[in-house]
mmCIF file of C-alpha atoms in Angstrom:
data_model
loop_
_atom_site.group_PDB
_atom_site.id
_atom_site.type_symbol
_atom_site.label_atom_id
_atom_site.label_comp_id
_atom_site.label_asym_id
_atom_site.label_seq_id
_atom_site.Cartn_x
_atom_site.Cartn_y
_atom_site.Cartn_z
ATOM 1 C CA MET A 948 -49.415 -2.642 46.615
ATOM 2 C CA PRO A 949 -48.896 1.150 47.033
ATOM 3 C CA PRO A 950 -51.596 3.048 48.917
ATOM 4 C CA SER A 951 -54.301 5.077 47.211
ATOM 5 C CA ALA A 952 -53.318 8.182 45.249
ATOM 6 C CA GLU A 953 -54.563 10.099 42.236
ATOM 7 C CA GLY A 954 -55.321 7.571 39.531
ATOM 8 C CA ARG A 955 -55.865 4.822 42.128
ATOM 9 C CA SER A 956 -59.061 3.344 43.503
ATOM 10 C CA ALA A 957 -59.705 3.156 47.228
ATOM 11 C CA ASP A 958 -58.196 -0.343 47.491
ATOM 12 C CA GLY A 959 -54.999 0.796 45.776
ATOM 13 C CA THR A 960 -55.630 -0.782 42.363
ATOM 14 C CA PRO A 961 -55.320 1.373 39.249
ATOM 15 C CA ALA A 962 -58.565 3.221 38.535
ATOM 16 C CA ASP A 963 -57.892 3.548 34.809
ATOM 17 C CA GLY A 964 -54.696 2.024 33.475
ATOM 18 C CA PRO A 965 -51.375 1.969 35.331
ATOM 19 C CA ALA A 966 -51.332 3.983 38.525
ATOM 20 C CA PRO A 967 -49.134 7.096 38.387
ATOM 21 C CA LEU A 968 -45.908 6.941 40.336
ATOM 22 C CA ARG A 969 -46.006 8.901 43.584
ATOM 23 C CA ILE A 970 -43.071 11.281 43.240
ATOM 24 C CA ILE A 971 -41.026 13.235 45.743
ATOM 25 C CA GLN A 972 -39.141 15.945 43.881
ATOM 26 C CA VAL A 973 -36.049 17.467 45.474
ATOM 27 C CA GLY A 974 -35.265 20.942 44.177
ATOM 28 C CA ALA A 975 -37.663 23.782 43.358
ATOM 29 C CA GLY A 976 -35.466 26.251 41.507
ATOM 30 C CA ALA A 977 -35.714 27.162 37.817
ATOM 31 C CA MET A 978 -35.049 23.629 36.578
ATOM 32 C CA GLY A 979 -37.180 22.296 39.402
ATOM 33 C CA ARG A 980 -40.126 24.307 38.107
ATOM 34 C CA ALA A 981 -39.580 22.914 34.621
ATOM 35 C CA TRP A 982 -39.764 19.431 36.095
ATOM 36 C CA LEU A 983 -42.886 20.286 38.110
ATOM 37 C CA HIS A 984 -44.639 21.489 34.944
ATOM 38 C CA ASN A 985 -43.565 18.293 33.187
ATOM 39 C CA LEU A 986 -44.794 16.060 36.002
ATOM 40 C CA ALA A 987 -48.116 17.921 36.123
ATOM 41 C CA GLU A 988 -48.689 16.992 32.478
ATOM 42 C CA SER A 989 -47.527 13.398 32.797
ATOM 43 C CA PRO A 990 -50.096 10.610 33.243
ATOM 44 C CA ASP A 991 -47.309 8.627 34.905
ATOM 45 C CA ALA A 992 -46.772 10.915 37.895
ATOM 46 C CA VAL A 993 -48.394 12.519 40.898
ATOM 47 C CA VAL A 994 -46.165 14.748 43.030
ATOM 48 C CA VAL A 995 -46.750 13.924 46.686
ATOM 49 C CA GLY A 996 -43.813 15.852 48.098
ATOM 50 C CA LEU A 997 -41.470 18.720 47.243
ATOM 51 C CA VAL A 998 -38.183 19.404 49.007
ATOM 52 C CA ASP A 999 -36.149 22.602 48.923
ATOM 53 C CA LEU A 1000 -33.847 24.421 51.320
ATOM 54 C CA ASP A 1001 -36.295 27.329 50.953
ATOM 55 C CA PRO A 1002 -39.746 25.980 51.939
ATOM 56 C CA GLY A 1003 -41.434 29.198 50.861
ATOM 57 C CA LEU A 1004 -39.956 28.832 47.396
ATOM 58 C CA ALA A 1005 -41.134 25.225 47.312
ATOM 59 C CA ARG A 1006 -44.689 26.097 48.329
ATOM 60 C CA ALA A 1007 -44.903 28.803 45.675
ATOM 61 C CA ALA A 1008 -43.474 26.485 43.005
ATOM 62 C CA ALA A 1009 -45.890 23.714 43.955
ATOM 63 C CA ALA A 1010 -48.895 26.024 43.856
ATOM 64 C CA ASP A 1011 -47.873 27.652 40.573
ATOM 65 C CA THR A 1012 -47.410 24.328 38.787
ATOM 66 C CA GLY A 1013 -50.537 22.501 39.911
ATOM 67 C CA HIS A 1014 -49.148 20.565 42.863
ATOM 68 C CA GLY A 1015 -50.797 22.497 45.677
ATOM 69 C CA ASN A 1016 -51.529 19.324 47.657
ATOM 70 C CA ALA A 1017 -47.906 18.197 47.754
ATOM 71 C CA ALA A 1018 -46.223 18.099 51.161
ATOM 72 C CA VAL A 1019 -43.285 20.495 51.485
ATOM 73 C CA ALA A 1020 -40.113 20.082 53.549
ATOM 74 C CA GLU A 1021 -36.548 21.383 53.830
ATOM 75 C CA SER A 1022 -34.960 17.925 53.530
ATOM 76 C CA LEU A 1023 -35.740 14.554 52.023
ATOM 77 C CA ASP A 1024 -35.501 12.961 55.462
ATOM 78 C CA ASP A 1025 -38.311 15.227 56.671
ATOM 79 C CA LEU A 1026 -40.629 13.901 53.975
ATOM 80 C CA LEU A 1027 -39.733 10.211 53.977
ATOM 81 C CA GLY A 1028 -41.608 9.665 57.222
ATOM 82 C CA ARG A 1029 -44.603 11.791 56.220
ATOM 83 C CA VAL A 1030 -45.562 10.638 52.728
ATOM 84 C CA GLU A 1031 -45.543 7.348 50.878
ATOM 85 C CA ALA A 1032 -43.704 7.563 47.587
ATOM 86 C CA ASP A 1033 -42.680 5.324 44.709
ATOM 87 C CA ALA A 1034 -39.708 7.318 43.376
ATOM 88 C CA VAL A 1035 -37.600 10.462 43.721
ATOM 89 C CA VAL A 1036 -36.775 13.049 41.051
ATOM 90 C CA ASN A 1037 -33.524 14.788 41.988
ATOM 91 C CA VAL A 1038 -33.306 18.336 40.576
ATOM 92 C CA THR A 1039 -30.791 19.730 43.061
ATOM 93 C CA VAL A 1040 -27.543 21.485 42.156
ATOM 94 C CA PRO A 1041 -24.875 19.056 40.862
ATOM 95 C CA ALA A 1042 -22.881 19.184 44.093
ATOM 96 C CA ALA A 1043 -25.901 17.750 45.957
ATOM 97 C CA HIS A 1044 -26.771 15.020 43.457
ATOM 98 C CA ARG A 1045 -24.843 12.289 45.231
ATOM 99 C CA ALA A 1046 -26.117 12.937 48.763
ATOM 100 C CA VAL A 1047 -29.767 13.216 47.712
ATOM 101 C CA SER A 1048 -29.684 10.247 45.359
ATOM 102 C CA GLU A 1049 -27.944 7.964 47.854
ATOM 103 C CA ARG A 1050 -30.388 8.893 50.619
ATOM 104 C CA ALA A 1051 -33.334 8.060 48.377
ATOM 105 C CA LEU A 1052 -31.783 4.779 47.227
ATOM 106 C CA ARG A 1053 -31.158 3.722 50.827
ATOM 107 C CA ALA A 1054 -34.796 4.509 51.567
ATOM 108 C CA GLY A 1055 -35.757 1.962 48.908
ATOM 109 C CA LEU A 1056 -36.764 4.489 46.245
ATOM 110 C CA PRO A 1057 -35.601 4.533 42.609
ATOM 111 C CA VAL A 1058 -34.164 7.878 41.495
ATOM 112 C CA LEU A 1059 -34.266 9.937 38.316
ATOM 113 C CA CYS A 1060 -31.438 12.480 38.645
ATOM 114 C CA GLU A 1061 -30.825 15.551 36.539
ATOM 115 C CA LYS A 1062 -27.533 15.617 34.650
ATOM 116 C CA PRO A 1063 -24.704 15.549 35.430
ATOM 117 C CA LEU A 1064 -24.790 12.405 37.538
ATOM 118 C CA ALA A 1065 -22.149 13.834 39.879
ATOM 119 C CA ASP A 1066 -19.407 16.439 40.017
ATOM 120 C CA THR A 1067 -16.680 13.804 39.514
ATOM 121 C CA VAL A 1068 -16.385 10.338 37.992
ATOM 122 C CA SER A 1069 -15.205 9.108 41.391
ATOM 123 C CA SER A 1070 -18.486 10.159 42.991
ATOM 124 C CA GLY A 1071 -20.360 8.663 40.056
ATOM 125 C CA LEU A 1072 -18.753 5.277 40.720
ATOM 126 C CA SER A 1073 -19.839 5.414 44.356
ATOM 127 C CA MET A 1074 -23.360 6.225 43.199
ATOM 128 C CA ALA A 1075 -23.294 3.174 40.942
ATOM 129 C CA ALA A 1076 -22.210 1.153 43.959
ATOM 130 C CA ALA A 1077 -25.133 2.573 45.945
ATOM 131 C CA ALA A 1078 -27.556 1.476 43.247
ATOM 132 C CA GLU A 1079 -26.080 -2.039 43.348
ATOM 133 C CA LEU A 1080 -26.157 -2.151 47.141
ATOM 134 C CA THR A 1081 -29.815 -1.134 47.386
ATOM 135 C CA GLY A 1082 -31.049 -2.889 44.257
ATOM 136 C CA GLN A 1083 -32.767 0.333 43.164
ATOM 137 C CA LEU A 1084 -32.680 2.045 39.787
ATOM 138 C CA LEU A 1085 -30.596 5.207 39.497
ATOM 139 C CA MET A 1086 -31.106 6.860 36.119
ATOM 140 C CA VAL A 1087 -29.746 10.156 34.811
ATOM 141 C CA SER A 1088 -32.003 12.403 32.747
ATOM 142 C CA GLN A 1089 -29.915 12.964 29.609
ATOM 143 C CA SER A 1090 -32.859 14.828 28.149
ATOM 144 C CA ARG A 1091 -31.277 15.498 24.749
ATOM 145 C CA ARG A 1092 -31.462 11.799 23.949
ATOM 146 C CA TYR A 1093 -35.217 12.256 23.652
ATOM 147 C CA TRP A 1094 -35.964 13.928 20.336
ATOM 148 C CA ARG A 1095 -38.291 12.572 17.673
ATOM 149 C CA HIS A 1096 -35.902 13.810 15.001
ATOM 150 C CA LEU A 1097 -33.152 11.840 16.738
ATOM 151 C CA ASP A 1098 -35.293 8.716 16.441
ATOM 152 C CA THR A 1099 -35.630 9.438 12.714
ATOM 153 C CA LEU A 1100 -31.877 9.963 12.472
ATOM 154 C CA SER A 1101 -31.274 6.599 14.125
ATOM 155 C CA GLY A 1102 -33.503 5.000 11.496
ATOM 156 C CA LEU A 1103 -31.439 6.623 8.763
ATOM 157 C CA LEU A 1104 -28.189 5.464 10.325
ATOM 158 C CA ASP A 1105 -29.424 1.888 10.260
ATOM 159 C CA GLN A 1106 -29.220 2.190 6.459
ATOM 160 C CA LEU A 1107 -25.717 3.661 6.365
ATOM 161 C CA GLY A 1108 -23.857 0.549 7.438
ATOM 162 C CA GLU A 1109 -20.732 0.877 9.562
ATOM 163 C CA ILE A 1110 -20.327 4.371 11.010
ATOM 164 C CA GLY A 1111 -16.795 5.706 10.601
ATOM 165 C CA ALA A 1112 -17.007 9.382 11.584
ATOM 166 C CA VAL A 1113 -19.400 11.642 13.465
ATOM 167 C CA GLY A 1114 -19.019 15.397 13.734
ATOM 168 C CA CYS A 1115 -20.819 18.035 15.767
ATOM 169 C CA THR A 1116 -20.460 21.804 15.517
ATOM 170 C CA PHE A 1117 -21.911 23.774 18.425
ATOM 171 C CA ARG A 1118 -22.030 27.580 18.363
ATOM 172 C CA LYS A 1119 -24.007 29.668 20.866
ATOM 173 C CA ALA A 1120 -23.494 32.966 22.694
ATOM 174 C CA PRO A 1121 -25.485 32.779 25.952
ATOM 175 C CA ARG A 1122 -24.936 35.345 28.682
ATOM 176 C CA PHE A 1123 -25.867 33.387 31.771
ATOM 177 C CA GLY A 1124 -24.198 35.456 34.429
ATOM 178 C CA GLY A 1125 -23.563 33.677 37.716
ATOM 179 C CA PHE A 1126 -21.460 30.570 38.284
ATOM 180 C CA ARG A 1127 -21.167 29.435 34.657
ATOM 181 C CA GLU A 1128 -19.231 32.551 33.711
ATOM 182 C CA GLN A 1129 -16.744 31.825 36.510
ATOM 183 C CA MET A 1130 -16.129 28.131 35.777
ATOM 184 C CA PRO A 1131 -12.683 27.066 34.470
ATOM 185 C CA TYR A 1132 -14.155 24.989 31.606
ATOM 186 C CA PRO A 1133 -17.784 26.120 31.273
ATOM 187 C CA LEU A 1134 -18.466 24.638 27.848
ATOM 188 C CA LEU A 1135 -16.938 21.237 28.584
ATOM 189 C CA ILE A 1136 -18.364 20.900 32.087
ATOM 190 C CA ASP A 1137 -21.838 22.350 31.694
ATOM 191 C CA MET A 1138 -22.786 21.786 28.046
ATOM 192 C CA ALA A 1139 -20.634 19.372 26.081
ATOM 193 C CA ILE A 1140 -21.784 16.325 28.043
ATOM 194 C CA HIS A 1141 -24.993 16.523 25.978
ATOM 195 C CA GLN A 1142 -23.132 16.219 22.676
ATOM 196 C CA PHE A 1143 -20.668 13.665 24.073
ATOM 197 C CA ASP A 1144 -23.566 11.532 25.288
ATOM 198 C CA LEU A 1145 -25.375 11.834 21.935
ATOM 199 C CA ALA A 1146 -22.240 10.654 20.140
ATOM 200 C CA ARG A 1147 -22.430 7.455 22.174
ATOM 201 C CA VAL A 1148 -26.053 7.012 21.051
ATOM 202 C CA LEU A 1149 -25.215 7.518 17.379
ATOM 203 C CA ILE A 1150 -22.044 5.411 17.263
ATOM 204 C CA HIS A 1151 -23.309 2.535 19.438
ATOM 205 C CA ALA A 1152 -19.889 1.909 20.949
ATOM 206 C CA ASP A 1153 -17.914 3.023 23.978
ATOM 207 C CA PRO A 1154 -15.333 5.839 23.806
ATOM 208 C CA ILE A 1155 -11.740 4.862 24.537
ATOM 209 C CA ALA A 1156 -9.667 8.067 24.240
ATOM 210 C CA VAL A 1157 -9.708 11.781 23.422
ATOM 211 C CA TYR A 1158 -7.462 14.647 22.429
ATOM 212 C CA CYS A 1159 -8.928 18.033 23.354
ATOM 213 C CA ASP A 1160 -7.785 21.629 22.965
ATOM 214 C CA SER A 1161 -9.723 24.281 24.867
ATOM 215 C CA TYR A 1162 -9.292 28.030 24.644
ATOM 216 C CA ASN A 1163 -10.984 31.366 25.280
ATOM 217 C CA PRO A 1164 -11.384 33.964 22.500
ATOM 218 C CA SER A 1165 -10.245 37.467 23.382
ATOM 219 C CA TRP A 1166 -13.827 38.777 23.328
ATOM 220 C CA SER A 1167 -15.177 36.079 25.641
ATOM 221 C CA TRP A 1168 -17.256 37.152 28.645
ATOM 222 C CA PHE A 1169 -16.431 33.850 30.380
ATOM 223 C CA ARG A 1170 -13.576 33.668 32.859
ATOM 224 C CA GLY A 1171 -12.655 30.113 31.828
ATOM 225 C CA ASP A 1172 -12.290 28.463 28.436
ATOM 226 C CA ALA A 1173 -15.588 28.818 26.575
ATOM 227 C CA SER A 1174 -14.446 27.064 23.386
ATOM 228 C CA ALA A 1175 -13.063 23.611 22.672
ATOM 229 C CA GLU A 1176 -12.080 21.208 19.900
ATOM 230 C CA ALA A 1177 -12.060 17.500 20.731
ATOM 231 C CA VAL A 1178 -11.634 14.233 18.844
ATOM 232 C CA PHE A 1179 -12.770 11.031 20.540
ATOM 233 C CA GLU A 1180 -11.768 7.531 19.508
ATOM 234 C CA PHE A 1181 -14.374 4.792 19.930
ATOM 235 C CA ALA A 1182 -13.857 1.093 20.503
ATOM 236 C CA ASP A 1183 -15.140 0.160 17.038
ATOM 237 C CA GLY A 1184 -12.670 2.487 15.313
ATOM 238 C CA ALA A 1185 -15.094 5.378 14.768
ATOM 239 C CA ARG A 1186 -14.128 8.980 15.500
ATOM 240 C CA PHE A 1187 -16.250 11.768 16.979
ATOM 241 C CA ALA A 1188 -15.116 15.337 16.292
ATOM 242 C CA PHE A 1189 -16.601 18.089 18.467
ATOM 243 C CA SER A 1190 -16.096 21.788 17.747
ATOM 244 C CA GLY A 1191 -17.881 24.019 20.232
ATOM 245 C CA SER A 1192 -18.110 27.544 21.594
ATOM 246 C CA TRP A 1193 -20.266 29.443 24.049
ATOM 247 C CA CYS A 1194 -19.066 32.832 22.830
ATOM 248 C CA ALA A 1195 -19.891 32.635 19.106
ATOM 249 C CA PRO A 1196 -22.520 35.304 18.322
ATOM 250 C CA GLY A 1197 -24.220 35.225 14.939
ATOM 251 C CA LEU A 1198 -25.341 32.264 12.814
ATOM 252 C CA GLU A 1199 -25.738 30.177 15.951
ATOM 253 C CA THR A 1200 -26.476 26.463 15.839
ATOM 254 C CA SER A 1201 -29.317 24.827 17.724
ATOM 255 C CA TRP A 1202 -28.736 23.829 21.338
ATOM 256 C CA ASN A 1203 -28.263 20.287 20.071
ATOM 257 C CA GLY A 1204 -25.570 21.422 17.650
ATOM 258 C CA SER A 1205 -25.249 20.648 13.953
ATOM 259 C CA TRP A 1206 -24.344 17.041 13.088
ATOM 260 C CA TRP A 1207 -22.976 14.970 10.203
ATOM 261 C CA ILE A 1208 -22.505 11.219 10.268
ATOM 262 C CA SER A 1209 -20.468 9.336 7.666
ATOM 263 C CA GLY A 1210 -21.064 5.633 7.091
ATOM 264 C CA ALA A 1211 -19.931 2.978 4.660
ATOM 265 C CA ASN A 1212 -23.129 3.386 2.604
ATOM 266 C CA GLY A 1213 -23.758 7.122 2.800
ATOM 267 C CA THR A 1214 -23.969 10.244 4.942
ATOM 268 C CA ALA A 1215 -26.596 11.805 7.209
ATOM 269 C CA THR A 1216 -26.943 15.359 8.529
ATOM 270 C CA TRP A 1217 -29.050 16.912 11.285
ATOM 271 C CA ASP A 1218 -29.231 20.556 12.318
ATOM 272 C CA GLY A 1219 -30.518 19.633 15.782
ATOM 273 C CA GLU A 1220 -33.943 21.191 15.242
ATOM 274 C CA HIS A 1221 -35.491 19.964 12.007
ATOM 275 C CA ALA A 1222 -35.849 16.597 10.320
ATOM 276 C CA PRO A 1223 -32.520 14.957 9.424
ATOM 277 C CA ALA A 1224 -31.499 14.063 5.885
ATOM 278 C CA ALA A 1225 -29.411 11.269 4.414
ATOM 279 C CA GLU A 1226 -28.104 10.113 1.051
ATOM 280 C CA ASP A 1227 -26.587 6.789 0.009
ATOM 281 C CA THR A 1228 -23.433 6.347 -2.051
ATOM 282 C CA ASP A 1229 -25.432 6.783 -5.278
ATOM 283 C CA GLY A 1230 -26.879 10.106 -4.151
ATOM 284 C CA HIS A 1231 -30.349 8.692 -3.453
ATOM 285 C CA ARG A 1232 -32.229 10.348 -0.611
ATOM 286 C CA LEU A 1233 -33.000 7.924 2.223
ATOM 287 C CA GLY A 1234 -36.117 7.892 4.372
ATOM 288 C CA ALA A 1235 -37.037 6.709 7.870
ATOM 289 C CA GLU A 1236 -40.107 6.650 10.058
ATOM 290 C CA PRO A 1237 -40.583 9.786 12.182
ATOM 291 C CA GLY A 1238 -40.344 9.405 15.934
ATOM 292 C CA SER A 1239 -43.416 9.655 18.126
ATOM 293 C CA ARG A 1240 -42.265 9.379 21.745
ATOM 294 C CA PRO A 1241 -42.312 12.200 24.341
ATOM 295 C CA GLU A 1242 -39.402 14.612 24.034
ATOM 296 C CA GLN A 1243 -36.767 16.080 26.363
ATOM 297 C CA ILE A 1244 -37.454 15.687 30.095
ATOM 298 C CA ALA A 1245 -40.908 14.302 29.345
ATOM 299 C CA GLY A 1246 -39.183 11.548 27.388
ATOM 300 C CA SER A 1247 -36.665 10.750 30.105
ATOM 301 C CA PHE A 1248 -39.406 10.578 32.747
ATOM 302 C CA ALA A 1249 -41.578 8.344 30.552
ATOM 303 C CA GLU A 1250 -38.669 5.911 30.163
ATOM 304 C CA PHE A 1251 -37.932 6.073 33.891
ATOM 305 C CA ALA A 1252 -41.556 5.374 34.806
ATOM 306 C CA ALA A 1253 -41.696 2.414 32.421
ATOM 307 C CA ALA A 1254 -38.459 1.018 33.847
ATOM 308 C CA VAL A 1255 -39.729 1.327 37.433
ATOM 309 C CA ARG A 1256 -42.955 -0.457 36.545
ATOM 310 C CA THR A 1257 -41.346 -3.278 34.586
ATOM 311 C CA GLY A 1258 -38.212 -3.712 36.679
ATOM 312 C CA GLU A 1259 -35.981 -2.880 33.707
ATOM 313 C CA THR A 1260 -32.461 -2.400 35.049
ATOM 314 C CA ARG A 1261 -30.701 -0.828 32.057
ATOM 315 C CA PRO A 1262 -32.769 2.019 30.595
ATOM 316 C CA ALA A 1263 -30.923 4.779 28.760
ATOM 317 C CA GLY A 1264 -29.128 6.915 31.311
ATOM 318 C CA GLU A 1265 -28.822 4.121 33.895
ATOM 319 C CA VAL A 1266 -26.001 5.024 36.258
ATOM 320 C CA HIS A 1267 -23.464 2.387 35.155
ATOM 321 C CA SER A 1268 -23.824 3.536 31.559
ATOM 322 C CA ASN A 1269 -24.012 7.258 32.268
ATOM 323 C CA VAL A 1270 -20.731 7.305 34.179
ATOM 324 C CA LEU A 1271 -19.042 6.895 30.807
ATOM 325 C CA SER A 1272 -20.476 10.185 29.504
ATOM 326 C CA LEU A 1273 -19.158 11.900 32.635
ATOM 327 C CA ALA A 1274 -15.786 10.220 32.043
ATOM 328 C CA MET A 1275 -15.703 11.707 28.528
ATOM 329 C CA VAL A 1276 -15.947 15.176 30.078
ATOM 330 C CA GLU A 1277 -13.175 14.516 32.609
ATOM 331 C CA ALA A 1278 -10.975 13.015 29.910
ATOM 332 C CA ALA A 1279 -11.468 16.045 27.656
ATOM 333 C CA ILE A 1280 -10.592 18.415 30.494
ATOM 334 C CA ARG A 1281 -7.484 16.428 31.444
ATOM 335 C CA SER A 1282 -6.420 16.370 27.806
ATOM 336 C CA ALA A 1283 -6.863 20.127 27.520
ATOM 337 C CA GLU A 1284 -4.910 20.721 30.724
ATOM 338 C CA HIS A 1285 -1.995 18.424 29.865
ATOM 339 C CA ARG A 1286 -2.001 18.800 26.066
ATOM 340 C CA ARG A 1287 -1.984 15.053 25.442
ATOM 341 C CA ARG A 1288 -4.176 12.159 24.419
ATOM 342 C CA VAL A 1289 -6.080 10.811 27.426
ATOM 343 C CA SER A 1290 -7.665 7.373 27.564
ATOM 344 C CA ILE A 1291 -11.018 6.690 29.169
ATOM 345 C CA ALA A 1292 -9.340 3.734 30.903
ATOM 346 C CA GLU A 1293 -6.976 6.177 32.629
ATOM 347 C CA ILE A 1294 -9.885 8.274 33.875
ATOM 348 C CA LEU A 1295 -11.845 5.266 35.140
ATOM 349 C CA ASP A 1296 -8.802 3.691 36.813
ATOM 350 C CA ASP A 1297 -7.907 6.909 38.631
ATOM 351 C CA ALA A 1298 -11.528 7.543 39.630
ATOM 352 C CA TYR A 1299 -11.946 3.968 40.875
ATOM 353 C CA ALA A 1300 -8.833 4.183 43.042
ATOM 354 C CA ASP A 1301 -10.022 7.534 44.407
ATOM 355 C CA ALA A 1302 -13.521 6.199 45.106
ATOM 356 C CA ILE A 1303 -12.191 3.285 47.162
ATOM 357 C CA ARG A 1304 -9.672 5.513 48.968
ATOM 358 C CA THR A 1305 -12.177 8.235 49.903
ATOM 359 C CA GLU A 1306 -15.421 6.279 50.405
ATOM 360 C CA THR A 1307 -16.518 6.680 54.039
ATOM 361 C CA GLU A 1308 -19.415 4.205 53.965
ATOM 362 C CA PRO A 1309 -18.066 0.672 54.576
ATOM 363 C CA ASP A 1310 -20.880 -1.040 52.693
ATOM 364 C CA LEU A 1311 -20.294 1.091 49.587
ATOM 365 C CA ARG A 1312 -16.551 0.518 49.816
ATOM 366 C CA ASP A 1313 -17.203 -3.217 49.927
ATOM 367 C CA VAL A 1314 -19.318 -3.022 46.763
ATOM 368 C CA LEU A 1315 -16.634 -1.026 44.975
ATOM 369 C CA ALA A 1316 -13.943 -3.464 46.075
ATOM 370 C CA SER A 1317 -16.022 -6.393 44.811
ATOM 371 C CA TRP A 1318 -15.686 -5.186 41.213
ATOM 372 C CA PRO A 1319 -12.924 -7.316 39.664
ATOM 373 C CA PHE A 1320 -12.295 -4.696 37.000
ATOM 374 C CA VAL A 1321 -14.011 -1.307 36.864
ATOM 375 C CA HIS A 1322 -14.367 -1.469 33.074
ATOM 376 C CA ASP A 1323 -16.433 -4.650 33.402
ATOM 377 C CA VAL A 1324 -19.248 -2.789 35.144
ATOM 378 C CA ILE A 1325 -19.110 0.704 33.629
ATOM 379 C CA GLY A 1326 -20.413 1.575 30.194
ATOM 380 C CA GLU A 1327 -23.232 0.588 27.907
ATOM 381 C CA HIS A 1328 -21.359 -1.670 25.530
ATOM 382 C CA ARG A 1329 -18.467 -2.617 27.795
ATOM 383 C CA THR A 1330 -15.871 -2.790 25.099
ATOM 384 C CA VAL A 1331 -13.182 -0.897 27.042
ATOM 385 C CA SER A 1332 -10.853 -3.738 27.940
ATOM 386 C CA THR A 1333 -7.460 -2.312 28.903
ATOM 387 C CA PRO A 1334 -6.677 -3.772 32.353
ATOM 388 C CA PRO A 1335 -5.494 -1.525 35.189
ATOM 389 C CA GLY A 1336 -1.789 -0.732 34.927
ATOM 390 C CA ALA A 1337 -1.522 -1.700 31.274
ATOM 391 C CA ALA A 1338 0.118 0.634 28.788
ATOM 392 C CA GLN A 1339 -2.324 3.170 27.348
#
């Protein structure tokens, strides 16, 4: 039984309900502060440690967000021997996600990692192997899955029968400055994974291919392509059409985008901010129960905490499932670069071969090599079935 902490009695038993998870958070930047505020409000967490390359920044962030008693260090290794923890929240920059998550997993700690899982699908596969090797949960915080209106929308879709087409229009004009404005595909890499991942939630099937066209309007303040049009094919025959831009001032959509979903028995719409609406084939308005769960990162942490406590191995965002959302991004980029239809099988096959070729840890390479077929272990619904080397 874990040692005493806030919410625990002296003998380590819960003082009032389930004991909060003792959390080490890695990363104290802007998103790190958002997570610290969230964890301060959560009954499921007590932050016992905070890691950042800038210890002064970490101390200030901890004090400002109500975690003044948390131990501070420059590296996760420095804290692992000093504090007892139940889990790690990884809020580092994407390039550091793999190293931090794997170190925590090898230390026997489950990990909740900010999106994206990794900077490449290849690295994501190695991270899935690390979770298998250690037997620990690695979950990605796809925070836009956690909206009460999305729960209501799901209830409406249950009444629409077979879903044939899903569309999302995304129009924003943010001026971030910094690295995003220098990226080659800023919209696809940094934003569209949210909408791609939500399409998987709404369709309840795995994507199998995409055709994507990306471009940059003449007035764009981004160096790389800030706009894209993509059509994904799903294993059940459904299509997902995405039309997005990060340089579209005026009449902007919500950050979730504006959605329509067409089913055999009617159509639903959602503007990403307000309650969704739906009508059946006779024009009758449909209803569904409103959602009530925590939203955004509070929702992802609540699901993570429940999974850690119960031993659930496949919560939403679990690494083997989330790799597929990352593969959708890579497939869209490859399609845009080569002006052709790209299959998800192609992306996974190439990433799997690269992961085995480049993996430097023998135990992780052995796990990867033990997979008889990468598509058997990646994805939520596992309906991608084209074997390696087959015609796409």
